[in-house]
mmCIF file of C-alpha atoms in Angstrom:
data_model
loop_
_atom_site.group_PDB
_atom_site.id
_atom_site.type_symbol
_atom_site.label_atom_id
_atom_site.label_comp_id
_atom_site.label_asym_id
_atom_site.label_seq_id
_atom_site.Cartn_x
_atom_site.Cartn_y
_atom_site.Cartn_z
ATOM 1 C CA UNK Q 12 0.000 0.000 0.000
ATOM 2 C CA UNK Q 13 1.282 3.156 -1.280
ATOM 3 C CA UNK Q 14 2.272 6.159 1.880
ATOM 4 C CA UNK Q 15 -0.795 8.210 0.104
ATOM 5 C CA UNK Q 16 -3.608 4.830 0.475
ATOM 6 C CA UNK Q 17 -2.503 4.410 3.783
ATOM 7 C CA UNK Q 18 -2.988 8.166 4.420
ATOM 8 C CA UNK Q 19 -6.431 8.215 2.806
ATOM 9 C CA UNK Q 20 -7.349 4.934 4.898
ATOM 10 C CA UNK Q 21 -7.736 6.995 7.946
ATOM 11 C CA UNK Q 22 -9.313 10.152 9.166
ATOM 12 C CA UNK Q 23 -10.234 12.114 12.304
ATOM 13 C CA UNK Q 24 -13.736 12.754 12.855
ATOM 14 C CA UNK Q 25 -15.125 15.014 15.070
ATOM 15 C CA UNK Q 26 -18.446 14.816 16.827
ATOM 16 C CA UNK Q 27 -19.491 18.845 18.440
ATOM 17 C CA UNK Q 28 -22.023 17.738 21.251
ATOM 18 C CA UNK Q 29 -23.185 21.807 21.717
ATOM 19 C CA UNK Q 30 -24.997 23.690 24.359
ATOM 20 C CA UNK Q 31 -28.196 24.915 22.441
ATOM 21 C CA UNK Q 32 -29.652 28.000 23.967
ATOM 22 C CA UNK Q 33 -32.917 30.625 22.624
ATOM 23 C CA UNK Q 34 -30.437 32.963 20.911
ATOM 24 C CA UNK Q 35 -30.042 31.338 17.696
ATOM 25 C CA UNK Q 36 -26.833 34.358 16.579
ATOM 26 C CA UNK Q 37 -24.757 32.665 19.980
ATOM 27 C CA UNK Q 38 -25.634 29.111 18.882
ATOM 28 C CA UNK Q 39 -24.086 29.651 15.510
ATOM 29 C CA UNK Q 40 -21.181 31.288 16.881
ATOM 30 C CA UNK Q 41 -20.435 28.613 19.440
ATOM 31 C CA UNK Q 42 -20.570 26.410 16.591
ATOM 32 C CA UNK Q 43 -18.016 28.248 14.882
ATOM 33 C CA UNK Q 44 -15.786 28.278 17.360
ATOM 34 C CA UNK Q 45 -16.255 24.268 18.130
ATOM 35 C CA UNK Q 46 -15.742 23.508 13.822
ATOM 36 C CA UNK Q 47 -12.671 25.422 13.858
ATOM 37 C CA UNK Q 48 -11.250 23.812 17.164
ATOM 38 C CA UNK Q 49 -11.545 20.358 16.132
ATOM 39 C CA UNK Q 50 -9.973 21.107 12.198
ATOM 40 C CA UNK Q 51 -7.058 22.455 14.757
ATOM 41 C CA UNK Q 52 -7.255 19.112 16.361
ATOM 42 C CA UNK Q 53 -6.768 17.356 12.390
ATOM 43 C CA UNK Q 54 -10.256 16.413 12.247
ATOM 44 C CA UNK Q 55 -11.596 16.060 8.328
ATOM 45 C CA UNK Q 56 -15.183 15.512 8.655
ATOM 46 C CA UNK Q 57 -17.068 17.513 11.809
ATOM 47 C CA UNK Q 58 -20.258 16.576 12.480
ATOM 48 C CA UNK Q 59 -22.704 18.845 14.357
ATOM 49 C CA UNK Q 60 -26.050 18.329 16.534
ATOM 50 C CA UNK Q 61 -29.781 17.821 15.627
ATOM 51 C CA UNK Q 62 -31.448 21.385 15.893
ATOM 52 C CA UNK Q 63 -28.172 22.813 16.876
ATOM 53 C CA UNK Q 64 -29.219 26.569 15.922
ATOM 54 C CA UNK Q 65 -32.499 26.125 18.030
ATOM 55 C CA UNK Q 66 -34.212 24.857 20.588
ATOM 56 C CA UNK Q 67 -35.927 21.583 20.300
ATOM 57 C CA UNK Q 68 -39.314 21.734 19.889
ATOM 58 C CA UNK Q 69 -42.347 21.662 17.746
ATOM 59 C CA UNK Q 70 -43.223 25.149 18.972
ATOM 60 C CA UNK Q 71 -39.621 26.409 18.499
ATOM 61 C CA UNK Q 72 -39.923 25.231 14.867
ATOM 62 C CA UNK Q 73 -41.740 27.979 12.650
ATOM 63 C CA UNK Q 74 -40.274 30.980 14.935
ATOM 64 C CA UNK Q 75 -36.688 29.752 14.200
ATOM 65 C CA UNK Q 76 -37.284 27.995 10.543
ATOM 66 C CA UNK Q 77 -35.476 29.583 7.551
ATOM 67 C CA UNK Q 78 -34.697 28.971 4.123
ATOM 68 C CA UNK Q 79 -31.115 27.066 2.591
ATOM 69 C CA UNK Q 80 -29.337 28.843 1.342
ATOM 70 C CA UNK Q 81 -30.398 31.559 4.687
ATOM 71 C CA UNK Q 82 -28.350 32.915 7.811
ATOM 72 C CA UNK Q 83 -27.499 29.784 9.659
ATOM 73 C CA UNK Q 84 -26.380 27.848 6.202
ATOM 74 C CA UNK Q 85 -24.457 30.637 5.239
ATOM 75 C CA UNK Q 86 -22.762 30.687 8.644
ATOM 76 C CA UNK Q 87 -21.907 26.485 7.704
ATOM 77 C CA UNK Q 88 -20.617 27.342 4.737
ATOM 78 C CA UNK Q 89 -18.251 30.157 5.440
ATOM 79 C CA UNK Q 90 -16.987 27.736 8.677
ATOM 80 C CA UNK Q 91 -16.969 24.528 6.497
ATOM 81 C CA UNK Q 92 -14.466 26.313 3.487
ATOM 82 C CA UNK Q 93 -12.219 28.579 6.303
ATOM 83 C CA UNK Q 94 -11.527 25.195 8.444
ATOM 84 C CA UNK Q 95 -11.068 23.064 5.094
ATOM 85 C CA UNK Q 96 -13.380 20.219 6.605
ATOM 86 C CA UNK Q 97 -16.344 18.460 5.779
ATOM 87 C CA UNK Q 98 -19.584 19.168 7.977
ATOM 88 C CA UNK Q 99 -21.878 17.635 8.471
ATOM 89 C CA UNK Q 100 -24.060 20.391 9.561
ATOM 90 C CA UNK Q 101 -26.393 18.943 12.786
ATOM 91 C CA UNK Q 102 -29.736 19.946 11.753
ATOM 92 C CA UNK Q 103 -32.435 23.077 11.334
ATOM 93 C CA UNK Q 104 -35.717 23.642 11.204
ATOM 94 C CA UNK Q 105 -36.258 23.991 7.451
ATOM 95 C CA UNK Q 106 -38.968 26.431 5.529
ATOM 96 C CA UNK Q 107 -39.117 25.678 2.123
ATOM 97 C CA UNK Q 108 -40.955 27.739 -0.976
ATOM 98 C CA UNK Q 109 -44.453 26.636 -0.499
ATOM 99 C CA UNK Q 110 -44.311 26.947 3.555
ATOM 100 C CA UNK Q 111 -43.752 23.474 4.813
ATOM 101 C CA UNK Q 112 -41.212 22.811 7.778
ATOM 102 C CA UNK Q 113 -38.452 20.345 7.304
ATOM 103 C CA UNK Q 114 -35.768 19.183 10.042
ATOM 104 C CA UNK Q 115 -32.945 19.379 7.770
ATOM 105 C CA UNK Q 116 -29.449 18.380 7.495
ATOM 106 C CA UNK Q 117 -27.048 20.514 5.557
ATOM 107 C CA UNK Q 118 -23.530 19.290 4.254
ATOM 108 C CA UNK Q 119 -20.970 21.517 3.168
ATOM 109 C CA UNK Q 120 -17.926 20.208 1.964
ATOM 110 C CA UNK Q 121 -14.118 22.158 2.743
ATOM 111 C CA UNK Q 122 -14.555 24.668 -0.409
ATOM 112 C CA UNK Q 123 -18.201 25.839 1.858
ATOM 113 C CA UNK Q 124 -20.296 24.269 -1.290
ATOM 114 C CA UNK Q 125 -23.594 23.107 -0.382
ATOM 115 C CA UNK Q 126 -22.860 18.725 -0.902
ATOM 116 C CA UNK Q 127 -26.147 18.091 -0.072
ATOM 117 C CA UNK Q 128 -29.454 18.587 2.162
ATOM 118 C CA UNK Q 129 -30.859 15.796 4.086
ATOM 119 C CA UNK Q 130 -34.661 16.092 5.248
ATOM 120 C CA UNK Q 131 -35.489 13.831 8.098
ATOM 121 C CA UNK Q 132 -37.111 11.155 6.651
ATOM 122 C CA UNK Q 133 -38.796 9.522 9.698
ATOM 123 C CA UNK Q 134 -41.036 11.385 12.052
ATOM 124 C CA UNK Q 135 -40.329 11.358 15.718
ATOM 125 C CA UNK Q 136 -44.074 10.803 16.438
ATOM 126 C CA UNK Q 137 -44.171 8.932 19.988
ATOM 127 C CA UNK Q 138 -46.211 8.286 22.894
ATOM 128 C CA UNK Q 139 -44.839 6.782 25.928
ATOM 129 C CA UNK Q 140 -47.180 7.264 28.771
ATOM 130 C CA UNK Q 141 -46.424 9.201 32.048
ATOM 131 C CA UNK Q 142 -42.758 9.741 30.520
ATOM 132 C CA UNK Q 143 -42.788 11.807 27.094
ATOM 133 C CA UNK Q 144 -45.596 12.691 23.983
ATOM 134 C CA UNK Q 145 -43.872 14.399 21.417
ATOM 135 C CA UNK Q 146 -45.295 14.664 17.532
ATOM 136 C CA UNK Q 147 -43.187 15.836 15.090
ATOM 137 C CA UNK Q 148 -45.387 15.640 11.956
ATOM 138 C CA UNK Q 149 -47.819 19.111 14.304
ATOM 139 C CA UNK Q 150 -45.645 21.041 12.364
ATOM 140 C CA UNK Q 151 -43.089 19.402 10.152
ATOM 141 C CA UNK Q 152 -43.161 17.080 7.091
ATOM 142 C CA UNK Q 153 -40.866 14.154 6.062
ATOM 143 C CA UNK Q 154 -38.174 13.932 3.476
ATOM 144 C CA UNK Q 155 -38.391 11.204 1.147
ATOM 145 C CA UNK Q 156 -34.747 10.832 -0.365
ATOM 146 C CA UNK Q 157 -31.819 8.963 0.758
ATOM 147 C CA UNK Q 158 -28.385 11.196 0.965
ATOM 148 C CA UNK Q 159 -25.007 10.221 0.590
ATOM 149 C CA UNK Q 160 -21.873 12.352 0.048
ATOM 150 C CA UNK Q 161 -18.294 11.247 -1.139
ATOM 151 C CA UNK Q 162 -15.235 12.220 0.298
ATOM 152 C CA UNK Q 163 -11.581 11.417 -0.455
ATOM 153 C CA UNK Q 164 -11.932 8.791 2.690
ATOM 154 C CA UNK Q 165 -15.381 7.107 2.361
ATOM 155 C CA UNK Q 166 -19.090 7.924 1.540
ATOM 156 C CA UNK Q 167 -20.856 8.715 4.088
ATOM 157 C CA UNK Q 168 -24.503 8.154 4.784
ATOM 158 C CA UNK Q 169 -26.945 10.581 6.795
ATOM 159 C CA UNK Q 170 -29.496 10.540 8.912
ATOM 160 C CA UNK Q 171 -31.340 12.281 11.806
ATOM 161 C CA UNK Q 172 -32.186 11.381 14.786
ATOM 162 C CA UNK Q 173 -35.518 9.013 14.765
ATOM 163 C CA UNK Q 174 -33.962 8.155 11.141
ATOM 164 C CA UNK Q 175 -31.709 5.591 13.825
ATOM 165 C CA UNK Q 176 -34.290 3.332 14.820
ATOM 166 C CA UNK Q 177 -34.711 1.852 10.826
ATOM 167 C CA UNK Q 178 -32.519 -0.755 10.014
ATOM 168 C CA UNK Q 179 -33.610 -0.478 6.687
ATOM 169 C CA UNK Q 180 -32.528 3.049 5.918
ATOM 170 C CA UNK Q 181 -28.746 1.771 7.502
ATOM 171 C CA UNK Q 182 -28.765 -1.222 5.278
ATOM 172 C CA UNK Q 183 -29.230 0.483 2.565
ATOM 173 C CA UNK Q 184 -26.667 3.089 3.040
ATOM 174 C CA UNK Q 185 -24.331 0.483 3.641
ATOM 175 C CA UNK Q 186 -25.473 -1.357 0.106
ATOM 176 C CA UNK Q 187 -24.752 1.313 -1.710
ATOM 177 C CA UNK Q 188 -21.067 1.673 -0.381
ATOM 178 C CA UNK Q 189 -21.276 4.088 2.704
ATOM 179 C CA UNK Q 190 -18.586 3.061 5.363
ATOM 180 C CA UNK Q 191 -19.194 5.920 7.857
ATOM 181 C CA UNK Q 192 -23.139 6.644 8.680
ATOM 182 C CA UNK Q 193 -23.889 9.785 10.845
ATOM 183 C CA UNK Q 194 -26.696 10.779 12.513
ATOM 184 C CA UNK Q 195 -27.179 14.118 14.163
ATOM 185 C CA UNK Q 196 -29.405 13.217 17.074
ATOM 186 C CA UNK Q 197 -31.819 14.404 20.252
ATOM 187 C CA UNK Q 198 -32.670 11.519 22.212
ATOM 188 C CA UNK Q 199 -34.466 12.626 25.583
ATOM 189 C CA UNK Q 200 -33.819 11.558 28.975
ATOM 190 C CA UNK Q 201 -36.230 8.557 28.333
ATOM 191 C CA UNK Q 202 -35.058 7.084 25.389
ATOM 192 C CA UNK Q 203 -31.750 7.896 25.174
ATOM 193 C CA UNK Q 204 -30.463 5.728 28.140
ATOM 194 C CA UNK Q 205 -32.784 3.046 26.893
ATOM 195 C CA UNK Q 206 -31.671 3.021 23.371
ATOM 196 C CA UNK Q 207 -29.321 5.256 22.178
ATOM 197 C CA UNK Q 208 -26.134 3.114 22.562
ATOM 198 C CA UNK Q 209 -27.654 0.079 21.763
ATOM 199 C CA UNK Q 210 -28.958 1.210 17.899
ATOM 200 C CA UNK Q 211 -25.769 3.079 16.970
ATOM 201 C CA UNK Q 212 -24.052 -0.395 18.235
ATOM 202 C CA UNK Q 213 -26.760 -2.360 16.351
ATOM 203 C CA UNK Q 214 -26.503 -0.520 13.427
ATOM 204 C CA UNK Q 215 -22.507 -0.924 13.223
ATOM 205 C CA UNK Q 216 -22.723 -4.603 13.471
ATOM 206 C CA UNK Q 217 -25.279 -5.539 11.440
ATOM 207 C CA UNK Q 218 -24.037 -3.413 8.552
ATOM 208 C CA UNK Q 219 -20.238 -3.495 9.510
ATOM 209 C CA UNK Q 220 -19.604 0.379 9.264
ATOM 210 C CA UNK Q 221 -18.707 3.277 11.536
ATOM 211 C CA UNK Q 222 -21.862 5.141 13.110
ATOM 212 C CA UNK Q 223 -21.208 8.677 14.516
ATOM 213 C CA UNK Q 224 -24.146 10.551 16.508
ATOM 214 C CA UNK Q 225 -24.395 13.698 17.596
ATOM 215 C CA UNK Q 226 -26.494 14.952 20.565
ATOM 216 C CA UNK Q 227 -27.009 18.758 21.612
ATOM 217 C CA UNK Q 228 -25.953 18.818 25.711
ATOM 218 C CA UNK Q 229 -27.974 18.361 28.228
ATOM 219 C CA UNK Q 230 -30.207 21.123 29.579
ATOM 220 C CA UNK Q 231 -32.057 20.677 32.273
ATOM 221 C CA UNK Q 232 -34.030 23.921 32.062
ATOM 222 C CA UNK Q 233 -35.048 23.076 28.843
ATOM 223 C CA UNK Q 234 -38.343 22.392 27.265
ATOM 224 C CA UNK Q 235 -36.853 19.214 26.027
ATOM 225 C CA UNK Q 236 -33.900 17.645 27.625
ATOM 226 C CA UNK Q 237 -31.470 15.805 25.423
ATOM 227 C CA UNK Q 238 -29.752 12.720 26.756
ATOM 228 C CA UNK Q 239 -26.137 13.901 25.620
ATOM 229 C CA UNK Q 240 -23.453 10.864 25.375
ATOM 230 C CA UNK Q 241 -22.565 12.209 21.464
ATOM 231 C CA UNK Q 242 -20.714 8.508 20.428
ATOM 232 C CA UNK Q 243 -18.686 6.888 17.718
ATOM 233 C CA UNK Q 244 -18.942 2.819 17.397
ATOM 234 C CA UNK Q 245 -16.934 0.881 14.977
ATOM 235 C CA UNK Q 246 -17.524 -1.622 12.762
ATOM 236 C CA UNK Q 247 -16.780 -4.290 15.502
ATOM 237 C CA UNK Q 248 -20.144 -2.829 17.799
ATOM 238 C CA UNK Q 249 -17.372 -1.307 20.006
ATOM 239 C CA UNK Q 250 -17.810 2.668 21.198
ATOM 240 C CA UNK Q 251 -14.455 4.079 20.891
ATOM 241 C CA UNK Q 252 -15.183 7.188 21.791
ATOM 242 C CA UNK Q 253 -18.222 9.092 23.681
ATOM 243 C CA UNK Q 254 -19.146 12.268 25.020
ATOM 244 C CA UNK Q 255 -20.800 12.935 28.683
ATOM 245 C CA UNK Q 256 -23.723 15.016 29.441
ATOM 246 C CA UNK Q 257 -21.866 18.245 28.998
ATOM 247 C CA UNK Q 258 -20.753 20.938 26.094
ATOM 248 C CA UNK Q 259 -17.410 19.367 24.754
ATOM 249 C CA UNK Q 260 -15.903 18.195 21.058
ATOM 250 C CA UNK Q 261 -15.274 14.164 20.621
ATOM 251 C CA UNK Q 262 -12.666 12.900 18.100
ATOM 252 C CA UNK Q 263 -12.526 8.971 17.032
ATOM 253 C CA UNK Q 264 -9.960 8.387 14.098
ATOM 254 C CA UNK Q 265 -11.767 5.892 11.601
ATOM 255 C CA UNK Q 266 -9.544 3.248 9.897
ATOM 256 C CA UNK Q 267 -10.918 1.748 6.460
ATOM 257 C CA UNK Q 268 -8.187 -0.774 6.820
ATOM 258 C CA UNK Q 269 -9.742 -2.078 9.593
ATOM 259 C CA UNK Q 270 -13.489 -1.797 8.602
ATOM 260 C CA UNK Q 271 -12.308 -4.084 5.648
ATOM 261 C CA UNK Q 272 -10.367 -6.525 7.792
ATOM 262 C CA UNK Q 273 -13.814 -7.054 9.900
ATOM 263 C CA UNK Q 274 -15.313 -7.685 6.241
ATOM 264 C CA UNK Q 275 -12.889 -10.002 5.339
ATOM 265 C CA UNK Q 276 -13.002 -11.735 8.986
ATOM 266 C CA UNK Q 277 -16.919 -11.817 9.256
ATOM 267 C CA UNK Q 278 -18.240 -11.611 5.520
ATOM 268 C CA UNK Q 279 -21.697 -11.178 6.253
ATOM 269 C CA UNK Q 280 -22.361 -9.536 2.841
ATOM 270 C CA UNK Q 281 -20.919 -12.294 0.783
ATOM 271 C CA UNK Q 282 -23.234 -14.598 2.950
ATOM 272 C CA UNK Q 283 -26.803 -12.795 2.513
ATOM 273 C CA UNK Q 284 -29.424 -14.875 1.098
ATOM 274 C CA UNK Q 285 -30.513 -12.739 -1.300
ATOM 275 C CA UNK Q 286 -32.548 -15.549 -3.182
ATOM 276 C CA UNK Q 287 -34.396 -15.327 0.264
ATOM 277 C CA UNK Q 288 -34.821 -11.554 1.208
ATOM 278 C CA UNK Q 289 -33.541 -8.201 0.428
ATOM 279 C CA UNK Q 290 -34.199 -4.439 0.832
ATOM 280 C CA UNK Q 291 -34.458 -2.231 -1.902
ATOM 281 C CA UNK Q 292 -34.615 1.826 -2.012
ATOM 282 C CA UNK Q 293 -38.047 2.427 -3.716
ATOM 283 C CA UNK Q 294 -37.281 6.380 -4.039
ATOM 284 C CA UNK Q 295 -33.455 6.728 -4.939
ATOM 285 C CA UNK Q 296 -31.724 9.656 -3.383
#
């Protein structure tokens, strides 16, 4: 393997678990701040919270919605191209041309271009009674396209959040080539120490990639409190690196080398019985 493969086998990633306040001007500058810390730390792809730029909320989403391109995409853009990194922009509250609300994912890659805009795809519509109610689809509506971006190290598949809990959506991400699947991410203090480590670790194994997620901090004062515990499993189901409850940047260096040699050594793909089953994208991103 040439010095230049084995350079391009491995990267840093960075995961920016931020404290989300009501003043969405400090939330973007925090940001800021956090993406141009951990491209000072070598990281190549940053990866940013669910609804980092607002609260979390279904009432917080019209009064802080805006268009992309708008202020807090612009403010990705310009931190994306001066830290040379790809980010993977956490999420905001969306408003498109005909009105409807979107929680949306924006990717930039290190010359600021927009790579691509993921829309939630899955609802967080639950009810789990005497702990948490919360309905997504009162004010938003779903995406309905898959998104995947290509960089010099991998392609890399996104999701938010809810998106998680579908194996499906991971599966196929992973079928079409994606090594590295991220998911910006607010689990609450219910879910999230139910099953927040267990699908990023489920989701590793069963499809043999990297899984990044990344969680605003915890807030107690908030309206909704977010679990925290931003985390990045490997291939192998094992967390190798994870954040507490608190504002902080986590770094896990992924290896493609070894991604492959967990291929080679468990070759789950090679085994599938497709003559028996398989999952197929029905919209194509």
């Amino acid at each position: 393997m040439s010095l230049l493969a084995k350079t391009m086998s491995k990267f840093r990633l960075a995961v920016v678990q931020l404290h989300v306040t009501k003043v969405k001007v400090d939330n973007l500058s925090r940001a800021r701040g956090l993406i141009k810390e951990a491209a000072a730390q070598g990281a190549k792809v940053v990866v940013l919270p669910e609804c980092f730029n607002s609260p979390y909320g279904t009432g917080f989403f019209p009064e802080y919605a805006e268009k992309i391109p708008g202020e807090s995409s612009q403010v990705l853009s310009e931190a994306a191209k001066e830290s040379q990194v790809y980010l993977v922009g956490g999420s905001i509250p969306e408003e498109d041309d005909g009105g409807k609300l979107y929680n949306t994912c924006p990717v930039f890659g290190p010359d600021g271009s927009l790579v691509l805009k993921h829309r939630k795809i899955h609802l967080f519509d639950i009810d789990v009674p005497g702990k948490i109610r919360f309905q997504e689809s009162e004010t938003l509506s779903p995406g309905s396209n898959l998104s995947m971006f290509d960089t010099p190290y991998c392609r890399v598949g996104v999701g938010i959040c809810y998106d998680m809990r579908f194996a499906e959506l991971a599966q196929l991400y992973s079928k079409k080539g994606c090594q590295l699947l991220v998911y910006p991410g607010a689990f609450n203090m219910t879910t999230g120490p139910a099953h927040w480590e267990l699908l990023q670790r489920g989701r590793a194994v069963d499809n043999q990639v990297y899984v990044a997620t990344a969680s605003p901090a915890r807030d107690e004062t908030a309206s909704y409190v977010a679990w925290g515990h931003s985390t990045v499993v490997s291939p192998w189901g094992e967390v190798i690196s994870k954040a507490g409850s608190e504002e902080t940047v986590v770094y896990a260096d992924i290896d493609l080398q070894y991604l492959a040699n967990v291929r080679q050594q468990i070759p789950i793909t090679a085994q599938r019985r497709s003559d028996l089953y398989t999952v197929n994208a029905v919209q194509e991103g």
